[in-house]
MMTF fields as JSON, N, C-alpha, C and O atoms, coordinates in Angstrom:
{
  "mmtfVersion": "1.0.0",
  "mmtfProducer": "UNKNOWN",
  "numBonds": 263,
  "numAtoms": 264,
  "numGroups": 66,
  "numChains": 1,
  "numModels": 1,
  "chainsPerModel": [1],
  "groupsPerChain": [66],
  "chainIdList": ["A"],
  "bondAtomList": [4, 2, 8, 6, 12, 10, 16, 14, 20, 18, 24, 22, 28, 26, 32, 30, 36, 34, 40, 38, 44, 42, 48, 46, 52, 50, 56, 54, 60, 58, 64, 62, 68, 66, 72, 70, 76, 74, 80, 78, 84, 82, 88, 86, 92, 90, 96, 94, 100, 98, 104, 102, 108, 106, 112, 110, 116, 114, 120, 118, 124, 122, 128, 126, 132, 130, 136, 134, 140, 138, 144, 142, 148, 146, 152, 150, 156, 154, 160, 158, 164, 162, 168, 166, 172, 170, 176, 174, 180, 178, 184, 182, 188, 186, 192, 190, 196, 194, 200, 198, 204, 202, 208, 206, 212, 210, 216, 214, 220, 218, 224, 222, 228, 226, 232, 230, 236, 234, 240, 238, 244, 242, 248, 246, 252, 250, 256, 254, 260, 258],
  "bondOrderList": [1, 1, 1, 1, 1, 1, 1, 1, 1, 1, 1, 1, 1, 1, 1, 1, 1, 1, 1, 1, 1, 1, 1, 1, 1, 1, 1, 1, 1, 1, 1, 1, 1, 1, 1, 1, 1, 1, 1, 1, 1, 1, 1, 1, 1, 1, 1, 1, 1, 1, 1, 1, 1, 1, 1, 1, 1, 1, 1, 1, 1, 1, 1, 1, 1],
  "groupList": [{"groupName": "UNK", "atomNameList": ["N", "CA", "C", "O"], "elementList": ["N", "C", "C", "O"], "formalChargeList": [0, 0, 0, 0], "bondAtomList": [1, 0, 2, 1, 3, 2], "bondOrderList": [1, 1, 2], "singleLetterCode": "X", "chemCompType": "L-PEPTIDE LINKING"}],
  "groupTypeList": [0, 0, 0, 0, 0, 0, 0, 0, 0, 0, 0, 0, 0, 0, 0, 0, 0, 0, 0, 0, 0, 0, 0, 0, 0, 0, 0, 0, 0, 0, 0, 0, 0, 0, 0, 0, 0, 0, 0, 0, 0, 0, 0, 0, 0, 0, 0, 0, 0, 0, 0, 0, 0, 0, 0, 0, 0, 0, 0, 0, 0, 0, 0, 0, 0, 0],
  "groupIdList": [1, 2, 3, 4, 5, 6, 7, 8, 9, 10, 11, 12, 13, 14, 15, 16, 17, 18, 19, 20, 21, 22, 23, 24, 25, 26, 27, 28, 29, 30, 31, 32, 33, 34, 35, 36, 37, 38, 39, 40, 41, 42, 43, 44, 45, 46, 47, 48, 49, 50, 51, 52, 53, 54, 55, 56, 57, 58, 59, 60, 61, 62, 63, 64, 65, 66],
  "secStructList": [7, 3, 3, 3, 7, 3, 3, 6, 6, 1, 7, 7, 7, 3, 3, 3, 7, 7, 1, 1, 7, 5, 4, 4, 4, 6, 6, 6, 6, 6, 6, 7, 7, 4, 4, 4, 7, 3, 3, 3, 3, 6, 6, 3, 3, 7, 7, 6, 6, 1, 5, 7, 7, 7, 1, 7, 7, 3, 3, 3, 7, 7, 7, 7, 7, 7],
  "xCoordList": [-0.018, 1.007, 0.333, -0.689, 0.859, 0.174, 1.091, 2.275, 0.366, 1.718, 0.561, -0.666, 1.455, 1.37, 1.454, 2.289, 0.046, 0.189, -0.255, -1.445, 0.75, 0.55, 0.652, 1.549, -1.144, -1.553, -0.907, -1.313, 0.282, 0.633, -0.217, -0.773, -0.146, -0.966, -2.072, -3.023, -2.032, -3.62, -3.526, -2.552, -4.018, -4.198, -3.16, -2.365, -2.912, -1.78, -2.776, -3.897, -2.782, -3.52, -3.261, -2.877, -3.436, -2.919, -3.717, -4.784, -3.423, -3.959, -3.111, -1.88, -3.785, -3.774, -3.973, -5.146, -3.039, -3.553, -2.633, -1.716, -3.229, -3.211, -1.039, -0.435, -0.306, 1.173, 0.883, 1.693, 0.099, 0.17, -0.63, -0.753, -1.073, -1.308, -0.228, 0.97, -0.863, -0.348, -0.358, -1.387, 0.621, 0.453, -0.812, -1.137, -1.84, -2.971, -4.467, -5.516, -3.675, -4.646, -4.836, -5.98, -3.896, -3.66, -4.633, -5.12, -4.908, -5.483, -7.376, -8.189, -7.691, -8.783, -9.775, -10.76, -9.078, -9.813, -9.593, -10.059, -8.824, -8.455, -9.776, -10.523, -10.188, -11.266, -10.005, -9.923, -8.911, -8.05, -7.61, -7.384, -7.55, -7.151, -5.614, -4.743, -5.434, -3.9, -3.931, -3.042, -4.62, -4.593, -4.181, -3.795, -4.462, -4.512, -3.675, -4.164, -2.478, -1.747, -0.025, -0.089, 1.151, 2.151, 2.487, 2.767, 2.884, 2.818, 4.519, 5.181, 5.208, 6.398, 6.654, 5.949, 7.814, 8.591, 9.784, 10.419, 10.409, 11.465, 11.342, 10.552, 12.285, 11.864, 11.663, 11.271, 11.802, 11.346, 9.679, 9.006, 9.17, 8.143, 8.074, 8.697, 7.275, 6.638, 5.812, 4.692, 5.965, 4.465, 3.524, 3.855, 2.343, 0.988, 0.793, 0.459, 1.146, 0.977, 2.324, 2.101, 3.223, 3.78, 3.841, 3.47, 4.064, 3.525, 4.125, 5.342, 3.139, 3.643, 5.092, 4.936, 6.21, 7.125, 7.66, 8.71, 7.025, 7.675, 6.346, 5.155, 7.162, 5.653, 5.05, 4.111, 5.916, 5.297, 5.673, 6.844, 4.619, 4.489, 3.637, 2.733, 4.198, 3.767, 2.768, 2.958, 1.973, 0.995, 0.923, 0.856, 0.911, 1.037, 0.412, 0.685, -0.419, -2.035, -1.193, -0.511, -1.455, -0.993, -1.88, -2.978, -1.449, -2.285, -2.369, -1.416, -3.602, -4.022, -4.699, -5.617, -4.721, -5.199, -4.298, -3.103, -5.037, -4.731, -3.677, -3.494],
  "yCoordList": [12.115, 11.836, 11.665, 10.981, 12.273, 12.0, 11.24, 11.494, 10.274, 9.147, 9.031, 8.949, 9.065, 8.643, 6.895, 6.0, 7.11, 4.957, 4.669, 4.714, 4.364, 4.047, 2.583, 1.861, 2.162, 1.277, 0.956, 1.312, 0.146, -0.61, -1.26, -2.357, -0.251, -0.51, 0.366, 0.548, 0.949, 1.996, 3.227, 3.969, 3.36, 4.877, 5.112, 4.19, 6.508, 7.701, 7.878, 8.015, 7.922, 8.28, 8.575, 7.629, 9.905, 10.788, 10.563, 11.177, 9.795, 9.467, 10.192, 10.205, 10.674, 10.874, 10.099, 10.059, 9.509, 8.905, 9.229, 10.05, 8.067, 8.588, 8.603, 8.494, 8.697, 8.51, 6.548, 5.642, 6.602, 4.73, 3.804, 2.603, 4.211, 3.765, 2.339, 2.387, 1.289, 0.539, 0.271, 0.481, -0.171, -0.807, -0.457, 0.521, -1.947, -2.571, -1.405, -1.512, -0.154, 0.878, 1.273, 1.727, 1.518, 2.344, 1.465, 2.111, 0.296, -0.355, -0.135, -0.249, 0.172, -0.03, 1.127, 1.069, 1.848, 3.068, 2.997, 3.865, 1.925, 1.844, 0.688, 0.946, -0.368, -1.607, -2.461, -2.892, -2.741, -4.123, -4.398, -3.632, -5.748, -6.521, -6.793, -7.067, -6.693, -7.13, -8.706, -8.835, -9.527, -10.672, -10.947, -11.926, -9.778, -9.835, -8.774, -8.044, -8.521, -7.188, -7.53, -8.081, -7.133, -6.74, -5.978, -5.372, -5.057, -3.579, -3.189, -3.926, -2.474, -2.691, -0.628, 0.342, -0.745, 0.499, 0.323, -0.705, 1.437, 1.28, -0.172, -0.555, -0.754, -2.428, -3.192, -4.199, -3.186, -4.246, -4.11, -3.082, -5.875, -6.122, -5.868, -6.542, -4.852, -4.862, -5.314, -4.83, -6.481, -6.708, -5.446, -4.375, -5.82, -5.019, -4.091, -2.91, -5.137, -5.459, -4.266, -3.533, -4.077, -2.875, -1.501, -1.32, -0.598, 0.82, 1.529, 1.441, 2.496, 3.091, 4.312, 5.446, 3.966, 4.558, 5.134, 5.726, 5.175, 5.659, 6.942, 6.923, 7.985, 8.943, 8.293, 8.745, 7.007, 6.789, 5.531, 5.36, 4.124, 3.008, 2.748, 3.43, 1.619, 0.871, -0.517, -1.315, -0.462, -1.429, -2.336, -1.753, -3.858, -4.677, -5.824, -6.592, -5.697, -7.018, -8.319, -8.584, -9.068, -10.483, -11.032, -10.555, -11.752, -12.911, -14.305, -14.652, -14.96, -16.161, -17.146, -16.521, -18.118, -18.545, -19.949, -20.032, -20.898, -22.108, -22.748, -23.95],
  "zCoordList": [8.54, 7.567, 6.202, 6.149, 5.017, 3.949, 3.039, 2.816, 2.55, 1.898, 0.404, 0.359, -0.531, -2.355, -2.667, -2.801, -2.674, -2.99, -4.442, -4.751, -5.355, -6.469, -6.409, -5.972, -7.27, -8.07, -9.409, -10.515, -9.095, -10.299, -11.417, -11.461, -12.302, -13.928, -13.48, -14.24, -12.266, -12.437, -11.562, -11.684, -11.113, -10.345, -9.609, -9.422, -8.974, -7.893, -6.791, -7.28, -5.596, -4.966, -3.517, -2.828, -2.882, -2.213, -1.034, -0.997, -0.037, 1.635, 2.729, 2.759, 3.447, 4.432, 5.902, 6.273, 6.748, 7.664, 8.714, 8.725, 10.007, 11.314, 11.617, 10.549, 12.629, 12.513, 13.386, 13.581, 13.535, 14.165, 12.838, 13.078, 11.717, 10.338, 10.279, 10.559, 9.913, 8.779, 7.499, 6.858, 6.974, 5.66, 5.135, 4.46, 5.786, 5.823, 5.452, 4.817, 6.405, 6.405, 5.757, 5.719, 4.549, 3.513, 2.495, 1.567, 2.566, 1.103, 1.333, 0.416, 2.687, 2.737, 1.687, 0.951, 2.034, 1.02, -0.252, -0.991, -0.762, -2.15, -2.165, -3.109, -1.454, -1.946, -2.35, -3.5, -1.317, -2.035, -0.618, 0.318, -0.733, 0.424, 0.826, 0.0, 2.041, 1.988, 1.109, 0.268, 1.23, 0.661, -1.327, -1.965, -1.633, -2.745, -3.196, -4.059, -2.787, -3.062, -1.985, -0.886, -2.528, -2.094, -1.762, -2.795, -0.575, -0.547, -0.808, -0.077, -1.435, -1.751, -1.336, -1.613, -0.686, -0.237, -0.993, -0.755, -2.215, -3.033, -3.768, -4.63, -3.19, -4.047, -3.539, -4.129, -2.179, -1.012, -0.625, -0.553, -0.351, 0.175, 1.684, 2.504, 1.981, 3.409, 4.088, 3.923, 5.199, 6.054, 6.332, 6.841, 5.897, 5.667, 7.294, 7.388, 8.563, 9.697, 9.944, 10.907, 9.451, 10.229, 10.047, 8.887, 10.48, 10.811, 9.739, 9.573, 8.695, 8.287, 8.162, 8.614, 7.617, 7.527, 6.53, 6.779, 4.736, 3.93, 3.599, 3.91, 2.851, 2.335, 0.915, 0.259, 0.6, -1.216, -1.419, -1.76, -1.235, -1.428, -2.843, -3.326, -3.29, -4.555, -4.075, -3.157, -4.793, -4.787, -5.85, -6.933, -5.942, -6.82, -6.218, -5.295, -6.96, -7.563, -7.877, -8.867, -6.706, -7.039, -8.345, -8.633, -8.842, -10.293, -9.226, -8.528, -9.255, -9.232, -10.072, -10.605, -10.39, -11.654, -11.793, -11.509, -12.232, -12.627, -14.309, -14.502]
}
């Protein structure tokens, strides 16, 4: 399955992965953690933990800071 994961405020980027892929899978090749990221399908937040189902997820960089 090849799915379009755009980095909110930065890069497009065109993966390819397995049809039992998660979320989760998708960030590793980017260098971002589920921990530090929302994975969002249309406008809804998706658990990282379930199986890829859209061809074009948005990625958004949580802020932490005091």
């Amino acid at each position: 399955m090849n799915v379009t994961v755009e980095v909110a405020g930065e890069d497009t980027h065109e993966l390819s992965v397995d049809d039992d892929a998660t979320y989760a899978d998708l960030l590793g090749p980017l260098d971002l953690s589920p921990h530090e990221v929302s994975v969002l399908v249309g406008d809804q937040t998706v658990p990282t933990d379930q199986p890829v189902e859209a061809d074009r997820v948005r990625v958004v960089r949580l802020i932490k800071g005091g």
